[in-house]
Amino acid sequence: GLARELFEVSEELRKINHPHYKKIKFHGMDLDKSLVTYLNRKSKKSNHNINFFHGDALLEGHYAKNQNYDIIISMGLTEFLNDPDTIKFYCLIKNKLKKTGKLVTSGMLPHKLSDYLLRNIGELHTYYRSRDQLESLAREAGFKEVSTYQDIYKLQTMIIASNH
C-alpha cells in the first residue's frame, strides 16, 4: 500500500514539475527484506528519491540516526498492536518528528467479512478502536494536537497528530 503511494506521489510531483521535487526524500521501512530489495530496485529504475530500509517500526534503533522527519505515515500497523504497544509506537514516532512534524495514521472498526478473513484465514488478531480511543492513545503518547476524520462508512478513522 504505502510503497505504491510513495511512487504515485513522487511521479505526480515530477510530472507537475514541483519546485521541491528534487529536495523531497521519501523513506519506507518494512520487516520483509525481499520486499525492501524489490522496492529499492524499483525506486532506482524510476529515478525517484525513495529509499526503503529493512527494519522493525517498533524498535528505535531501526530508524536512521540523527534523522527527524516532516511527516511519518503509518497505515495498517496499529490495528495489530495492543494499546501499550500502540502508545510505545506513537511515542517513538513523536520523538522522530521535527518540531512541526506530523504523524498520519489510521485505525479501523470491525467489518464482518474482513474481520473473519483476518482472524480465520490470516490467523491475525486485530485491535479495533473507535475514533475517541484512537485520539486518546495519541494524546497519551504526548501528541498535543490530534485531529481525526472518518470515511463515509465510519469504519476507518484517519489521525493527524503533531507535537505543536
Short mmCIF file of N, CA and C in Angstrom, two decimals:
data_model
loop_
_atom_site.label_atom_id
_atom_site.label_comp_id
_atom_site.label_asym_id
_atom_site.label_seq_id
_atom_site.Cartn_x
_atom_site.Cartn_y
_atom_site.Cartn_z
N GLY A 1 0.80 -1.19 0.00
CA GLY A 1 0.00 0.00 0.00
C GLY A 1 0.84 1.25 0.00
N LEU A 2 1.59 1.49 1.08
CA LEU A 2 2.33 2.74 1.22
C LEU A 2 3.38 2.90 0.12
N ALA A 3 4.06 1.83 -0.22
CA ALA A 3 5.08 1.94 -1.26
C ALA A 3 4.46 2.45 -2.56
N ARG A 4 3.30 1.91 -2.91
CA ARG A 4 2.61 2.36 -4.12
C ARG A 4 2.32 3.86 -4.02
N GLU A 5 1.86 4.30 -2.84
CA GLU A 5 1.53 5.71 -2.67
C GLU A 5 2.76 6.60 -2.78
N LEU A 6 3.89 6.14 -2.25
CA LEU A 6 5.12 6.93 -2.36
C LEU A 6 5.54 7.10 -3.82
N PHE A 7 5.43 6.02 -4.59
CA PHE A 7 5.77 6.11 -6.01
C PHE A 7 4.78 7.03 -6.75
N GLU A 8 3.50 6.93 -6.42
CA GLU A 8 2.50 7.77 -7.09
C GLU A 8 2.71 9.24 -6.77
N VAL A 9 2.98 9.57 -5.51
CA VAL A 9 3.21 10.96 -5.12
C VAL A 9 4.47 11.49 -5.81
N SER A 10 5.54 10.69 -5.79
CA SER A 10 6.78 11.11 -6.45
C SER A 10 6.56 11.37 -7.94
N GLU A 11 5.85 10.46 -8.59
CA GLU A 11 5.59 10.61 -10.02
C GLU A 11 4.75 11.86 -10.29
N GLU A 12 3.76 12.11 -9.46
CA GLU A 12 2.91 13.29 -9.65
C GLU A 12 3.73 14.57 -9.46
N LEU A 13 4.58 14.60 -8.43
CA LEU A 13 5.42 15.78 -8.20
C LEU A 13 6.37 16.03 -9.37
N ARG A 14 6.92 14.95 -9.93
CA ARG A 14 7.81 15.09 -11.09
C ARG A 14 7.01 15.57 -12.30
N LYS A 15 5.84 14.98 -12.49
CA LYS A 15 5.00 15.31 -13.66
C LYS A 15 4.60 16.78 -13.68
N ILE A 16 4.27 17.33 -12.52
CA ILE A 16 3.85 18.74 -12.48
C ILE A 16 5.04 19.68 -12.31
N ASN A 17 6.26 19.09 -12.30
CA ASN A 17 7.48 19.87 -12.16
C ASN A 17 7.46 20.71 -10.88
N HIS A 18 7.08 20.07 -9.78
CA HIS A 18 7.01 20.75 -8.49
C HIS A 18 8.40 21.28 -8.12
N PRO A 19 8.49 22.53 -7.66
CA PRO A 19 9.81 23.13 -7.39
C PRO A 19 10.61 22.40 -6.31
N HIS A 20 9.96 21.64 -5.44
CA HIS A 20 10.67 20.94 -4.37
C HIS A 20 10.87 19.45 -4.65
N TYR A 21 10.45 19.00 -5.83
CA TYR A 21 10.51 17.57 -6.13
C TYR A 21 11.88 16.96 -5.85
N LYS A 22 12.94 17.61 -6.30
CA LYS A 22 14.29 17.04 -6.15
C LYS A 22 14.81 17.11 -4.72
N LYS A 23 14.19 17.93 -3.88
CA LYS A 23 14.61 18.07 -2.48
C LYS A 23 13.89 17.08 -1.55
N ILE A 24 12.76 16.57 -1.99
CA ILE A 24 11.96 15.69 -1.14
C ILE A 24 12.55 14.29 -1.12
N LYS A 25 12.73 13.76 0.09
CA LYS A 25 13.24 12.41 0.26
C LYS A 25 12.18 11.58 0.96
N PHE A 26 11.85 10.46 0.36
CA PHE A 26 10.90 9.53 0.95
C PHE A 26 11.65 8.33 1.51
N HIS A 27 11.26 7.89 2.68
CA HIS A 27 11.84 6.69 3.29
C HIS A 27 10.70 5.73 3.61
N GLY A 28 10.95 4.45 3.43
CA GLY A 28 9.99 3.43 3.80
C GLY A 28 10.69 2.35 4.60
N MET A 29 9.96 1.70 5.50
CA MET A 29 10.53 0.65 6.32
C MET A 29 9.60 -0.55 6.31
N ASP A 30 10.20 -1.74 6.25
CA ASP A 30 9.40 -2.96 6.28
C ASP A 30 10.24 -4.09 6.86
N LEU A 31 9.57 -5.06 7.45
CA LEU A 31 10.24 -6.24 8.01
C LEU A 31 10.68 -7.23 6.93
N ASP A 32 10.07 -7.15 5.76
CA ASP A 32 10.31 -8.10 4.68
C ASP A 32 11.52 -7.66 3.85
N LYS A 33 12.66 -8.35 4.05
CA LYS A 33 13.90 -7.97 3.34
C LYS A 33 13.75 -8.06 1.82
N SER A 34 13.08 -9.10 1.34
CA SER A 34 12.95 -9.24 -0.11
C SER A 34 12.07 -8.13 -0.69
N LEU A 35 11.05 -7.70 0.04
CA LEU A 35 10.23 -6.58 -0.41
C LEU A 35 11.06 -5.31 -0.46
N VAL A 36 11.86 -5.07 0.56
CA VAL A 36 12.72 -3.88 0.60
C VAL A 36 13.68 -3.88 -0.58
N THR A 37 14.28 -5.01 -0.88
CA THR A 37 15.20 -5.13 -2.03
C THR A 37 14.46 -4.81 -3.33
N TYR A 38 13.29 -5.41 -3.50
CA TYR A 38 12.49 -5.17 -4.71
C TYR A 38 12.13 -3.69 -4.85
N LEU A 39 11.68 -3.07 -3.75
CA LEU A 39 11.26 -1.67 -3.80
C LEU A 39 12.43 -0.74 -4.07
N ASN A 40 13.61 -1.03 -3.54
CA ASN A 40 14.78 -0.20 -3.83
C ASN A 40 15.19 -0.31 -5.30
N ARG A 41 15.07 -1.50 -5.88
CA ARG A 41 15.33 -1.65 -7.32
C ARG A 41 14.34 -0.83 -8.13
N LYS A 42 13.07 -0.93 -7.76
CA LYS A 42 12.02 -0.18 -8.45
C LYS A 42 12.27 1.32 -8.33
N SER A 43 12.67 1.77 -7.15
CA SER A 43 12.95 3.19 -6.94
C SER A 43 14.10 3.66 -7.82
N LYS A 44 15.15 2.85 -7.90
CA LYS A 44 16.31 3.21 -8.72
C LYS A 44 15.91 3.32 -10.19
N LYS A 45 15.10 2.39 -10.67
CA LYS A 45 14.65 2.43 -12.07
C LYS A 45 13.77 3.65 -12.33
N SER A 46 12.97 4.02 -11.35
CA SER A 46 12.04 5.14 -11.54
C SER A 46 12.73 6.50 -11.42
N ASN A 47 13.93 6.50 -10.85
CA ASN A 47 14.68 7.73 -10.63
C ASN A 47 14.05 8.66 -9.60
N HIS A 48 13.26 8.11 -8.69
CA HIS A 48 12.67 8.90 -7.60
C HIS A 48 13.58 8.82 -6.39
N ASN A 49 13.49 9.80 -5.52
CA ASN A 49 14.29 9.85 -4.30
C ASN A 49 13.56 9.10 -3.17
N ILE A 50 13.43 7.80 -3.34
CA ILE A 50 12.76 6.94 -2.36
C ILE A 50 13.74 5.86 -1.95
N ASN A 51 13.93 5.72 -0.65
CA ASN A 51 14.80 4.68 -0.11
C ASN A 51 14.02 3.84 0.88
N PHE A 52 14.15 2.54 0.75
CA PHE A 52 13.48 1.62 1.65
C PHE A 52 14.52 0.94 2.53
N PHE A 53 14.15 0.72 3.78
CA PHE A 53 15.04 0.14 4.76
C PHE A 53 14.38 -1.08 5.40
N HIS A 54 15.19 -2.08 5.68
CA HIS A 54 14.70 -3.23 6.41
C HIS A 54 14.73 -2.86 7.89
N GLY A 55 13.61 -3.02 8.57
CA GLY A 55 13.59 -2.69 9.99
C GLY A 55 12.25 -2.94 10.63
N ASP A 56 12.27 -2.88 11.94
CA ASP A 56 11.08 -3.06 12.76
C ASP A 56 10.65 -1.69 13.26
N ALA A 57 9.48 -1.25 12.89
CA ALA A 57 8.98 0.08 13.23
C ALA A 57 8.83 0.29 14.74
N LEU A 58 8.87 -0.79 15.50
CA LEU A 58 8.72 -0.69 16.95
C LEU A 58 10.05 -0.57 17.68
N LEU A 59 11.16 -0.61 16.93
CA LEU A 59 12.49 -0.53 17.55
C LEU A 59 13.19 0.76 17.13
N GLU A 60 13.48 1.60 18.10
CA GLU A 60 14.09 2.89 17.82
C GLU A 60 15.40 2.77 17.04
N GLY A 61 16.19 1.75 17.34
CA GLY A 61 17.47 1.57 16.67
C GLY A 61 17.37 1.24 15.20
N HIS A 62 16.16 0.96 14.71
CA HIS A 62 15.99 0.64 13.29
C HIS A 62 15.72 1.88 12.44
N TYR A 63 15.55 3.03 13.11
CA TYR A 63 15.35 4.29 12.39
C TYR A 63 16.71 4.93 12.15
N ALA A 64 16.80 5.73 11.11
CA ALA A 64 18.04 6.44 10.81
C ALA A 64 18.43 7.33 11.99
N LYS A 65 19.70 7.28 12.36
CA LYS A 65 20.19 8.12 13.46
C LYS A 65 20.25 9.56 12.99
N ASN A 66 20.00 10.47 13.93
CA ASN A 66 20.06 11.91 13.66
C ASN A 66 19.17 12.33 12.50
N GLN A 67 18.09 11.60 12.30
CA GLN A 67 17.15 11.93 11.22
C GLN A 67 15.78 12.19 11.84
N ASN A 68 15.29 13.40 11.65
CA ASN A 68 13.94 13.72 12.08
C ASN A 68 13.12 14.05 10.84
N TYR A 69 11.87 13.70 10.88
CA TYR A 69 11.03 13.72 9.69
C TYR A 69 9.96 14.81 9.77
N ASP A 70 9.60 15.33 8.59
CA ASP A 70 8.49 16.28 8.49
C ASP A 70 7.16 15.57 8.66
N ILE A 71 7.09 14.36 8.15
CA ILE A 71 5.85 13.58 8.24
C ILE A 71 6.19 12.10 8.29
N ILE A 72 5.47 11.39 9.12
CA ILE A 72 5.58 9.93 9.17
C ILE A 72 4.18 9.38 8.94
N ILE A 73 4.08 8.48 7.98
CA ILE A 73 2.80 7.86 7.66
C ILE A 73 2.88 6.39 8.04
N SER A 74 1.92 5.95 8.82
CA SER A 74 1.87 4.55 9.22
C SER A 74 0.43 4.07 9.08
N MET A 75 0.22 3.22 8.12
CA MET A 75 -1.13 2.70 7.87
C MET A 75 -1.14 1.19 8.10
N GLY A 76 -2.14 0.74 8.82
CA GLY A 76 -2.34 -0.70 8.97
C GLY A 76 -1.40 -1.40 9.93
N LEU A 77 -0.71 -0.67 10.78
CA LEU A 77 0.17 -1.31 11.75
C LEU A 77 -0.49 -1.41 13.12
N THR A 78 -1.01 -0.29 13.61
CA THR A 78 -1.53 -0.30 14.99
C THR A 78 -2.77 -1.18 15.14
N GLU A 79 -3.39 -1.55 14.04
CA GLU A 79 -4.52 -2.48 14.12
C GLU A 79 -4.07 -3.85 14.62
N PHE A 80 -2.76 -4.09 14.60
CA PHE A 80 -2.22 -5.38 15.06
C PHE A 80 -1.40 -5.22 16.34
N LEU A 81 -1.51 -4.04 16.99
CA LEU A 81 -0.81 -3.77 18.25
C LEU A 81 -1.81 -3.55 19.37
N ASN A 82 -1.50 -4.06 20.55
CA ASN A 82 -2.35 -3.76 21.71
C ASN A 82 -2.13 -2.30 22.11
N ASP A 83 -2.92 -1.81 23.04
CA ASP A 83 -2.84 -0.39 23.42
C ASP A 83 -1.45 0.01 23.93
N PRO A 84 -0.83 -0.75 24.87
CA PRO A 84 0.51 -0.33 25.32
C PRO A 84 1.54 -0.28 24.19
N ASP A 85 1.50 -1.23 23.26
CA ASP A 85 2.44 -1.21 22.14
C ASP A 85 2.13 -0.07 21.17
N THR A 86 0.85 0.26 21.01
CA THR A 86 0.48 1.39 20.15
C THR A 86 1.01 2.69 20.75
N ILE A 87 0.86 2.85 22.05
CA ILE A 87 1.39 4.06 22.72
C ILE A 87 2.91 4.10 22.59
N LYS A 88 3.57 2.97 22.78
CA LYS A 88 5.03 2.90 22.62
C LYS A 88 5.43 3.32 21.21
N PHE A 89 4.71 2.82 20.21
CA PHE A 89 4.99 3.17 18.82
C PHE A 89 4.78 4.67 18.58
N TYR A 90 3.65 5.20 19.06
CA TYR A 90 3.38 6.63 18.89
C TYR A 90 4.46 7.48 19.57
N CYS A 91 4.92 7.07 20.76
CA CYS A 91 5.98 7.82 21.45
C CYS A 91 7.26 7.81 20.63
N LEU A 92 7.60 6.66 20.08
CA LEU A 92 8.80 6.55 19.25
C LEU A 92 8.68 7.49 18.04
N ILE A 93 7.53 7.45 17.40
CA ILE A 93 7.31 8.31 16.23
C ILE A 93 7.38 9.78 16.62
N LYS A 94 6.75 10.13 17.72
CA LYS A 94 6.75 11.52 18.20
C LYS A 94 8.17 12.04 18.33
N ASN A 95 9.07 11.20 18.82
CA ASN A 95 10.46 11.60 19.00
C ASN A 95 11.27 11.61 17.71
N LYS A 96 10.75 11.03 16.64
CA LYS A 96 11.44 11.04 15.34
C LYS A 96 10.93 12.16 14.42
N LEU A 97 9.95 12.90 14.88
CA LEU A 97 9.40 14.00 14.08
C LEU A 97 10.12 15.31 14.38
N LYS A 98 10.21 16.17 13.37
CA LYS A 98 10.67 17.53 13.60
C LYS A 98 9.64 18.23 14.48
N LYS A 99 9.99 19.39 15.01
CA LYS A 99 9.07 20.11 15.90
C LYS A 99 7.72 20.40 15.24
N THR A 100 7.74 20.65 13.94
CA THR A 100 6.50 20.93 13.22
C THR A 100 5.98 19.69 12.47
N GLY A 101 6.58 18.54 12.74
CA GLY A 101 6.22 17.32 12.02
C GLY A 101 4.85 16.76 12.39
N LYS A 102 4.38 15.88 11.54
CA LYS A 102 3.06 15.29 11.73
C LYS A 102 3.11 13.77 11.55
N LEU A 103 2.31 13.10 12.36
CA LEU A 103 2.06 11.67 12.20
C LEU A 103 0.71 11.53 11.52
N VAL A 104 0.67 10.76 10.45
CA VAL A 104 -0.59 10.42 9.79
C VAL A 104 -0.74 8.91 9.93
N THR A 105 -1.82 8.50 10.56
CA THR A 105 -2.04 7.08 10.79
C THR A 105 -3.53 6.79 10.74
N SER A 106 -3.88 5.55 11.00
CA SER A 106 -5.29 5.17 10.87
C SER A 106 -5.65 4.09 11.87
N GLY A 107 -6.92 3.88 12.00
CA GLY A 107 -7.47 2.80 12.80
C GLY A 107 -8.80 2.39 12.21
N MET A 108 -9.25 1.20 12.57
CA MET A 108 -10.48 0.68 11.98
C MET A 108 -11.44 0.16 13.02
N LEU A 109 -12.69 0.15 12.64
CA LEU A 109 -13.72 -0.57 13.37
C LEU A 109 -13.96 -1.88 12.62
N PRO A 110 -14.54 -2.87 13.27
CA PRO A 110 -14.69 -4.17 12.59
C PRO A 110 -15.71 -4.14 11.46
N HIS A 111 -15.38 -4.88 10.44
CA HIS A 111 -16.29 -5.19 9.34
C HIS A 111 -16.39 -6.70 9.32
N LYS A 112 -17.58 -7.22 9.29
CA LYS A 112 -17.80 -8.65 9.49
C LYS A 112 -16.94 -9.53 8.57
N LEU A 113 -16.90 -9.24 7.28
CA LEU A 113 -16.16 -10.07 6.34
C LEU A 113 -14.65 -9.94 6.54
N SER A 114 -14.14 -8.69 6.60
CA SER A 114 -12.70 -8.52 6.75
C SER A 114 -12.21 -9.07 8.09
N ASP A 115 -13.00 -8.91 9.15
CA ASP A 115 -12.62 -9.47 10.45
C ASP A 115 -12.54 -10.99 10.37
N TYR A 116 -13.50 -11.60 9.71
CA TYR A 116 -13.49 -13.06 9.55
C TYR A 116 -12.24 -13.51 8.80
N LEU A 117 -11.92 -12.83 7.70
CA LEU A 117 -10.76 -13.20 6.90
C LEU A 117 -9.46 -13.04 7.69
N LEU A 118 -9.32 -11.93 8.40
CA LEU A 118 -8.11 -11.69 9.17
C LEU A 118 -7.91 -12.75 10.25
N ARG A 119 -8.98 -13.06 10.97
CA ARG A 119 -8.87 -13.99 12.10
C ARG A 119 -8.78 -15.45 11.65
N ASN A 120 -9.58 -15.84 10.67
CA ASN A 120 -9.69 -17.25 10.32
C ASN A 120 -8.80 -17.69 9.17
N ILE A 121 -8.54 -16.82 8.24
CA ILE A 121 -7.66 -17.16 7.12
C ILE A 121 -6.23 -16.68 7.42
N GLY A 122 -6.11 -15.43 7.81
CA GLY A 122 -4.80 -14.86 8.08
C GLY A 122 -4.26 -15.19 9.47
N GLU A 123 -5.12 -15.70 10.34
CA GLU A 123 -4.76 -16.00 11.73
C GLU A 123 -4.12 -14.80 12.42
N LEU A 124 -4.72 -13.64 12.19
CA LEU A 124 -4.25 -12.39 12.78
C LEU A 124 -5.29 -11.85 13.75
N HIS A 125 -4.82 -11.42 14.90
CA HIS A 125 -5.72 -10.78 15.85
C HIS A 125 -5.68 -9.27 15.60
N THR A 126 -6.83 -8.69 15.44
CA THR A 126 -6.92 -7.28 15.12
C THR A 126 -7.50 -6.51 16.30
N TYR A 127 -6.92 -5.34 16.56
CA TYR A 127 -7.41 -4.44 17.61
C TYR A 127 -8.22 -3.34 16.94
N TYR A 128 -9.50 -3.37 17.15
CA TYR A 128 -10.38 -2.35 16.59
C TYR A 128 -10.56 -1.26 17.64
N ARG A 129 -10.56 0.00 17.16
CA ARG A 129 -10.67 1.12 18.09
C ARG A 129 -11.58 2.19 17.50
N SER A 130 -12.32 2.81 18.39
CA SER A 130 -13.20 3.92 17.99
C SER A 130 -12.35 5.18 17.77
N ARG A 131 -12.98 6.15 17.19
CA ARG A 131 -12.34 7.45 16.97
C ARG A 131 -11.82 8.03 18.29
N ASP A 132 -12.65 7.98 19.33
CA ASP A 132 -12.25 8.51 20.64
C ASP A 132 -11.08 7.73 21.23
N GLN A 133 -11.09 6.42 21.08
CA GLN A 133 -9.98 5.60 21.59
C GLN A 133 -8.68 5.94 20.88
N LEU A 134 -8.74 6.13 19.58
CA LEU A 134 -7.54 6.48 18.81
C LEU A 134 -6.98 7.84 19.22
N GLU A 135 -7.87 8.80 19.39
CA GLU A 135 -7.43 10.13 19.84
C GLU A 135 -6.79 10.04 21.21
N SER A 136 -7.39 9.26 22.10
CA SER A 136 -6.89 9.11 23.46
C SER A 136 -5.48 8.49 23.47
N LEU A 137 -5.26 7.48 22.64
CA LEU A 137 -3.93 6.84 22.57
C LEU A 137 -2.88 7.83 22.08
N ALA A 138 -3.21 8.62 21.07
CA ALA A 138 -2.27 9.61 20.55
C ALA A 138 -1.95 10.67 21.61
N ARG A 139 -2.95 11.10 22.34
CA ARG A 139 -2.72 12.09 23.40
C ARG A 139 -1.91 11.49 24.55
N GLU A 140 -2.18 10.23 24.87
CA GLU A 140 -1.42 9.56 25.93
C GLU A 140 0.06 9.44 25.55
N ALA A 141 0.33 9.34 24.27
CA ALA A 141 1.72 9.28 23.79
C ALA A 141 2.39 10.66 23.80
N GLY A 142 1.61 11.71 24.07
CA GLY A 142 2.19 13.04 24.19
C GLY A 142 1.94 13.98 23.03
N PHE A 143 1.18 13.55 22.04
CA PHE A 143 0.86 14.47 20.95
C PHE A 143 -0.07 15.55 21.47
N LYS A 144 0.26 16.81 21.18
CA LYS A 144 -0.52 17.93 21.68
C LYS A 144 -1.75 18.21 20.81
N GLU A 145 -1.57 18.10 19.50
CA GLU A 145 -2.67 18.35 18.56
C GLU A 145 -3.03 17.03 17.89
N VAL A 146 -4.29 16.66 17.98
CA VAL A 146 -4.77 15.43 17.35
C VAL A 146 -6.09 15.74 16.65
N SER A 147 -6.12 15.51 15.34
CA SER A 147 -7.38 15.68 14.62
C SER A 147 -7.69 14.36 13.91
N THR A 148 -8.97 14.11 13.71
CA THR A 148 -9.39 12.87 13.08
C THR A 148 -10.50 13.15 12.08
N TYR A 149 -10.64 12.23 11.16
CA TYR A 149 -11.81 12.21 10.29
C TYR A 149 -12.05 10.76 9.90
N GLN A 150 -13.29 10.48 9.50
CA GLN A 150 -13.67 9.12 9.18
C GLN A 150 -14.14 9.02 7.74
N ASP A 151 -14.05 7.78 7.20
CA ASP A 151 -14.58 7.55 5.87
C ASP A 151 -16.11 7.60 5.94
N ILE A 152 -16.76 7.54 4.80
CA ILE A 152 -18.22 7.70 4.77
C ILE A 152 -18.95 6.57 5.50
N TYR A 153 -18.31 5.42 5.65
CA TYR A 153 -18.94 4.29 6.35
C TYR A 153 -18.60 4.26 7.83
N LYS A 154 -17.73 5.18 8.25
CA LYS A 154 -17.27 5.28 9.63
C LYS A 154 -16.53 4.03 10.10
N LEU A 155 -15.93 3.30 9.16
CA LEU A 155 -15.14 2.12 9.50
C LEU A 155 -13.67 2.48 9.73
N GLN A 156 -13.16 3.42 8.95
CA GLN A 156 -11.76 3.81 9.08
C GLN A 156 -11.67 5.23 9.59
N THR A 157 -10.81 5.43 10.58
CA THR A 157 -10.54 6.76 11.12
C THR A 157 -9.11 7.12 10.76
N MET A 158 -8.94 8.28 10.20
CA MET A 158 -7.62 8.83 9.93
C MET A 158 -7.26 9.78 11.06
N ILE A 159 -5.99 9.74 11.46
CA ILE A 159 -5.50 10.58 12.56
C ILE A 159 -4.34 11.40 12.03
N ILE A 160 -4.35 12.67 12.36
CA ILE A 160 -3.22 13.56 12.09
C ILE A 160 -2.82 14.14 13.45
N ALA A 161 -1.60 13.82 13.89
CA ALA A 161 -1.14 14.24 15.20
C ALA A 161 0.16 15.01 15.07
N SER A 162 0.33 16.01 15.93
CA SER A 162 1.57 16.81 15.90
C SER A 162 1.99 17.18 17.31
N ASN A 163 3.23 17.62 17.41
CA ASN A 163 3.82 18.00 18.70
C ASN A 163 3.51 19.42 19.10
N HIS A 164 2.99 20.19 18.18
CA HIS A 164 2.77 21.62 18.49
C HIS A 164 1.30 21.96 18.57
#
